[in-house]
């Protein structure tokens, strides 16, 4: 990536982009749509394998435009029936009720299989083979949820951009960390011309619809709806934070602006600072600057995860997105870059080592817990109180703190969490 004066704008454009549905069912549907283009005829088999968090994460989250239905089989089937492969991350935008019926019939009449394969060393890996009475097509996704690196039809290789695990996509290697610092991000968000923040404005407009969907409809685990109900009853005091992961996990039919390949993270990172700006009656420009800062801080922390940037064994919704969202709030409250560094180090204390056990409705609750803990860290930092480098993983500098957590991911959790989780999923007989 070019390290120019526009690096922060480049990162906003690269790591914040629209997507419809949670990234796992989106990828399964996209794989189905792509292979179907090359394998017409009566569907006989759909065979799928993927890394641990792909095959477990698709089980419980709602598939857009299906009425909240879930599962790997249905996600791939609706993609086969009427997915729009050209729309990529919005592959499910034109799914209709009759397509869902057809997909469910397809699952009954064809053989669908799903298994885990962690042997590739890739943090994001998924392979789907569609067999019909006339053709066979295979597609492979690697490194990112929307990037297919291999496509084969009837034994003919059409695309092969696969790379060995040692050459996997690691954005951190292309970043000049002397430029990509908290202070530089902060200063750019404070001083850049408002025209630079179009992606932040787009994110607010898009994610507000999803957040509203989560508040108005009983989606997912209803974390936000229950919170609002208790605010309205007076049991909980009104505050400046709200967000929409319930809608995302529940299969909202609205597209979301993602952050580093995650719609959940995009919702939290965008809506928390925006809600804060609205609550405090600040200008829209102030809100957009805070949203941009939060998006970039999430990117900063995710990039420090190196090869785990897009799918780490720890829960990045809790360890990066919620703290980044709180950093956007801190930006509005006038905390300095050093205070923001301190609050983010403290925020890591509570969530260090929290594993990712797949996308699911309860992700929303975990994110709320992490957000409020991060806001507590913000209030502490404002008073000059923080966790220090005698406290476990924490270092006085955020980047070193994250490098310490990377060692936990790489040396202790890598592949082990996935293997245990897949065994549990099989034991609980929830594969579908």
C-alpha positions in Angstrom: 0.0 0.0 0.0 1.3 3.4 -0.9 2.4 5.3 2.1 1.4 8.8 1.0 -0.3 11.7 2.8 -3.6 10.0 1.9 -2.8 6.8 3.7 -5.7 7.2 6.1 -8.2 7.9 3.3 -6.8 4.8 1.5 -7.4 2.7 4.6 -10.9 4.0 5.1 -11.7 3.1 1.5 -10.0 -0.3 1.7 -11.2 -1.6 5.1 -14.7 0.0 5.2 -17.0 -1.3 2.5 -20.7 -2.4 2.2 -21.7 -6.0 2.7 -25.1 -7.7 3.1 -25.3 -10.2 5.9 -22.7 -11.7 8.2 -19.5 -12.5 6.3 -19.8 -16.3 6.8 -23.2 -16.9 5.1 -22.3 -14.2 2.5 -19.2 -16.3 1.6 -21.2 -19.6 1.4 -23.8 -18.0 -0.8 -21.2 -16.3 -3.0 -19.5 -19.7 -3.4 -22.8 -21.2 -4.4 -23.6 -18.5 -6.9 -20.1 -18.6 -8.5 -20.1 -22.4 -9.0 -23.6 -22.4 -10.3 -22.6 -20.2 -13.2 -20.2 -23.0 -14.3 -22.3 -26.0 -13.3 -25.9 -25.8 -14.7 -28.2 -28.8 -14.5 -29.8 -30.8 -11.7 -27.9 -30.4 -8.5 -26.7 -33.7 -7.0 -24.1 -32.7 -4.4 -22.8 -29.6 -2.6 -19.6 -30.5 -0.7 -18.1 -27.8 1.6 -15.0 -27.6 3.8 -13.5 -24.7 5.6 -11.3 -23.5 8.4 -12.8 -23.8 11.9 -14.4 -20.4 12.3 -15.9 -20.5 8.8 -17.8 -23.8 9.3 -18.9 -23.0 12.9 -19.6 -19.3 12.4 -22.1 -20.0 9.6 -24.3 -22.2 11.8 -26.1 -19.6 14.0 -26.3 -16.2 12.2 -29.3 -15.2 10.2 -29.1 -15.2 6.4 -30.5 -11.9 4.9 -33.8 -12.1 3.0 -34.6 -15.5 4.4 -36.6 -14.4 7.4 -33.8 -15.0 9.9 -33.1 -18.6 8.8 -29.6 -20.0 9.4 -27.1 -22.6 8.3 -24.4 -23.5 5.9 -26.7 -25.6 3.7 -29.3 -22.9 3.3 -26.7 -20.1 2.7 -25.0 -22.0 -0.1 -28.4 -23.2 -1.5 -29.9 -19.7 -1.8 -26.7 -18.7 -3.5 -27.1 -21.5 -6.0 -30.8 -20.8 -6.5 -30.6 -17.0 -7.1 -27.4 -15.5 -5.7 -25.9 -12.6 -7.6 -22.2 -13.4 -8.0 -21.5 -10.1 -9.6 -22.6 -8.3 -6.5 -19.9 -10.0 -4.5 -20.4 -9.1 -0.8 -24.1 -8.2 -1.5 -24.7 -11.6 -3.3 -27.9 -12.1 -1.3 -29.6 -8.8 -2.2 -32.2 -10.3 -4.6 -33.2 -13.4 -2.7 -37.0 -13.7 -2.6 -39.3 -15.9 -0.5 -39.8 -18.3 -3.4 -36.0 -18.6 -3.6 -35.9 -19.7 0.0 -38.5 -22.3 -0.7 -36.6 -23.6 -3.7 -33.4 -23.6 -1.6 -35.0 -25.7 1.1 -36.3 -28.1 -1.5 -32.8 -28.3 -3.0 -31.4 -29.3 0.4 -34.0 -32.1 0.7 -33.3 -33.4 -2.8 -29.5 -33.1 -3.0 -26.6 -34.2 -0.8 -25.1 -31.4 1.3 -21.9 -32.0 3.3 -19.8 -29.8 5.6 -16.5 -30.4 7.3 -13.6 -28.6 8.9 -10.1 -28.4 7.3 -7.5 -26.5 9.2 -4.6 -28.0 7.3 -4.0 -25.1 5.0 -2.7 -22.7 7.6 -5.0 -20.0 6.3 -7.0 -18.1 8.8 -9.8 -17.7 6.2 -10.3 -20.8 4.0 -13.4 -22.2 2.3 -13.9 -24.6 -0.5 -17.2 -25.5 -2.2 -17.7 -28.1 -4.9 -21.0 -28.2 -6.8 -21.8 -31.4 -8.6 -24.7 -31.5 -11.1 -25.9 -34.2 -13.5 -23.9 -32.4 -16.2 -21.0 -30.5 -14.6 -18.7 -30.1 -11.6 -17.4 -26.8 -10.4 -15.1 -25.9 -7.4 -14.3 -22.5 -5.9 -11.8 -21.7 -3.1 -11.8 -18.6 -0.9 -8.6 -17.6 1.0 -7.4 -14.8 3.3 -10.5 -12.6 2.9 -14.2 -13.6 3.0 -14.9 -12.2 -0.5 -11.7 -13.2 -2.3 -11.8 -16.4 -4.3 -8.4 -17.6 -5.4 -9.2 -20.8 -7.3 -12.0 -21.7 -9.7 -12.3 -24.9 -11.6 -15.0 -26.2 -13.9 -15.2 -29.8 -15.3 -11.5 -30.3 -14.6 -10.4 -27.1 -16.3 -8.7 -24.5 -14.1 -10.2 -21.1 -14.7 -8.5 -19.1 -11.9 -5.6 -20.0 -9.7 -4.2 -17.2 -7.5 -3.5 -19.4 -4.5 -0.5 -18.7 -2.5 1.2 -20.8 0.2 0.5 -20.0 3.8 3.8 -18.3 4.2 2.7 -15.8 1.6 -0.8 -15.1 2.9 -2.2 -11.6 3.0 -0.8 -9.7 5.9 -1.5 -6.0 5.6 0.7 -5.2 8.6 3.7 -6.0 6.5 2.9 -3.2 4.0 2.2 -0.5 6.5 4.8 2.0 7.7 4.2 1.9 11.4 6.1 5.1 11.9 3.3 6.8 9.9 0.4 4.7 11.0 0.3 5.8 14.6 -2.5 6.8 17.0 -1.2 10.4 17.1 -1.1 10.7 13.2 -4.6 9.1 12.9 -5.9 11.5 15.5 -4.4 14.5 13.9 -5.6 13.6 10.4 -9.2 13.0 11.7 -9.0 16.4 13.5 -7.6 18.4 10.6 -8.3 16.8 7.2 -10.9 18.5 5.0 -14.4 17.2 5.6 -14.5 16.0 2.0 -12.1 13.2 3.1 -14.8 11.7 5.3 -17.3 10.6 2.7 -16.9 6.9 3.7 -17.7 7.8 7.3 -20.9 9.5 6.2 -21.8 6.6 4.0 -21.2 4.2 7.0 -23.4 6.2 9.3 -26.3 6.3 6.8 -26.0 2.6 6.1 -25.4 1.3 9.6 -28.2 3.5 11.1 -30.7 1.5 9.1 -29.3 -1.8 10.5 -29.2 -0.4 14.0 -32.8 0.7 13.7 -33.8 -2.7 12.4 -32.2 -4.3 15.5 -34.1 -1.9 17.8 -37.4 -2.2 16.1 -37.5 -6.0 15.4 -36.8 -9.0 17.6 -33.6 -10.0 15.9 -30.8 -12.1 17.4 -30.5 -12.1 21.1 -32.1 -8.6 21.4 -29.4 -7.0 23.5 -30.2 -3.5 22.2 -34.0 -3.9 22.5 -33.7 -5.1 26.1 -31.4 -2.2 27.0 -33.8 0.3 25.4 -36.8 -1.2 27.2 -35.0 -0.8 30.5 -34.0 2.8 29.7 -37.7 3.6 28.9 -38.8 2.0 32.1 -36.3 4.0 34.1 -34.5 0.9 35.4 -31.3 2.0 33.4 -30.3 5.7 33.0 -30.3 7.0 29.4 -26.8 7.2 27.9 -25.1 8.0 24.7 -24.4 4.5 23.3 -26.4 2.3 21.0 -25.5 -0.1 18.2 -26.9 -2.8 15.9 -25.1 -6.1 16.1 -28.4 -7.8 17.0 -29.7 -7.0 13.6 -26.6 -8.2 11.9 -26.5 -11.5 13.7 -30.2 -12.0 13.3 -30.0 -11.7 9.5 -31.0 -8.1 8.8 -32.0 -7.5 5.2 -30.1 -4.2 5.1 -26.5 -3.9 4.0 -23.8 -2.9 6.5 -20.6 -0.9 6.3 -18.0 -3.4 7.5 -14.8 -2.7 9.2 -11.8 -5.0 8.4 -14.1 -7.6 6.9 -16.6 -7.7 9.8 -20.1 -6.2 9.7 -20.5 -6.6 13.5 -17.3 -4.6 14.0 -18.5 -2.0 11.4 -21.8 -1.6 13.3 -20.1 -1.1 16.7 -17.3 1.1 15.5 -19.6 3.4 13.5 -22.7 3.6 15.7 -21.2 4.1 19.1 -19.3 7.4 18.3 -22.2 8.5 16.1 -24.7 7.9 18.9 -22.4 9.8 21.3 -22.2 12.8 18.9 -26.0 12.8 18.5 -26.6 12.5 22.3 -24.2 15.3 23.0 -25.8 17.5 20.2 -22.5 17.8 18.3 -22.3 18.6 14.7 -22.5 16.0 11.9 -19.0 16.9 11.0 -17.8 16.1 14.5 -19.6 12.8 14.3 -18.1 11.9 10.9 -14.6 12.7 12.2 -15.1 10.5 15.3 -16.5 7.7 13.1 -13.5 7.9 10.8 -11.2 7.8 13.9 -12.9 4.7 15.3 -12.7 2.9 11.9 -9.1 3.7 11.6 -8.3 2.7 15.2 -10.0 -0.7 14.6 -7.9 -1.1 11.5 -4.8 -0.2 13.5 -5.5 -2.8 16.1 -6.6 -5.5 13.7 -3.5 -5.0 11.5 -1.4 -5.6 14.6 -2.9 -9.1 14.6 -0.7 -9.8 11.5 -2.0 -12.9 9.7 -5.0 -13.0 12.0 -6.2 -9.6 10.8 -9.5 -10.9 9.3 -10.1 -14.0 11.4 -8.2 -14.2 14.7 -8.6 -17.0 17.3 -9.5 -14.3 19.8 -12.7 -12.3 19.6 -11.8 -9.2 17.7 -15.4 -7.8 18.1 -14.5 -7.5 21.8 -10.7 -7.0 21.7 -10.5 -4.4 18.9 -13.9 -3.2 17.7 -15.5 -2.3 21.0 -12.3 -0.5 22.2 -12.0 1.3 18.9 -15.7 2.3 19.2 -14.9 3.7 22.6 -11.9 5.5 21.2 -14.3 7.3 18.8 -16.3 8.4 21.8 -13.1 9.5 23.6 -12.2 11.5 20.5 -15.4 13.4 20.9 -14.8 13.9 24.6 -11.5 15.5 23.9 -9.1 12.9 25.2 -5.5 13.3 23.8 -3.8 10.6 21.7 -1.8 9.6 24.8 -4.9 9.2 26.9 -6.5 7.2 24.1 -3.4 4.9 24.0 -3.8 4.5 27.7 -7.5 3.7 27.6 -7.0 1.1 24.9 -4.2 -0.6 26.8 -6.5 -0.8 29.9 -9.4 -2.1 27.7 -7.2 -5.0 26.7 -7.0 -6.2 30.3 -10.6 -7.3 30.5 -10.9 -9.0 27.1 -7.4 -10.5 26.5 -7.7 -14.2 25.7 -11.5 -14.1 25.0 -11.7 -16.7 22.2 -13.8 -16.4 19.1 -16.3 -19.3 19.1 -17.9 -18.4 15.8 -20.4 -15.8 14.6 -23.7 -16.0 16.6 -26.5 -13.9 18.1 -24.7 -13.7 21.5 -21.8 -11.8 19.8 -23.9 -8.7 20.4 -23.9 -9.2 24.1 -20.2 -9.8 24.2 -19.6 -6.6 22.3 -21.8 -4.6 24.7 -19.9 -5.9 27.7 -16.6 -5.0 26.0 -17.8 -1.6 25.0 -18.9 -0.6 28.4 -15.7 -1.9 29.9 -13.8 0.2 27.3 -15.8 3.3 28.2 -14.8 2.7 31.9 -11.2 2.6 30.7 -11.9 5.9 28.9 -13.1 7.5 32.1 -10.1 6.2 34.0 -7.7 7.5 31.3 -9.2 10.9 31.6 -8.2 10.9 35.2 -4.7 9.7 34.5 -5.4 6.1 35.6 -4.5 3.1 33.4 -3.2 -0.4 33.4 0.6 -0.5 33.2 3.4 -2.8 31.9 3.5 -4.8 35.2 0.0 -6.1 34.5 0.0 -9.2 32.4 -0.2 -8.7 28.7 -0.3 -4.9 29.0 2.6 -2.7 27.9 2.6 1.1 28.2 2.3 1.3 24.4 -0.8 -0.1 22.6 1.1 -1.6 19.7 3.4 -3.6 22.0 0.4 -4.7 24.0 -1.2 -6.0 20.8 2.0 -7.7 19.8 2.0 -9.5 23.2 -1.6 -10.7 22.5 -0.5 -11.8 19.0 1.9 -14.2 20.7 -1.0 -15.7 22.7 -2.9 -16.2 19.4 0.0 -17.6 17.5 1.6 -19.8 20.1 -1.3 -21.0 22.2 -4.7 -20.6 20.4 -3.9 -21.1 16.7 -6.0 -24.0 15.3 -6.6 -25.4 18.8 -9.7 -23.3 19.5 -11.2 -24.3 16.2 -10.6 -28.0 16.6 -12.3 -28.0 20.1 -15.2 -25.9 18.9 -15.8 -28.1 15.9 -15.9 -31.1 18.1 -18.5 -29.4 20.3 -20.6 -28.4 17.3 -20.7 -32.0 16.2 -21.5 -33.2 19.7 -24.4 -30.8 19.9 -25.7 -31.9 16.5 -26.2 -28.4 15.2 -24.5 -28.7 11.8 -26.9 -27.7 9.1 
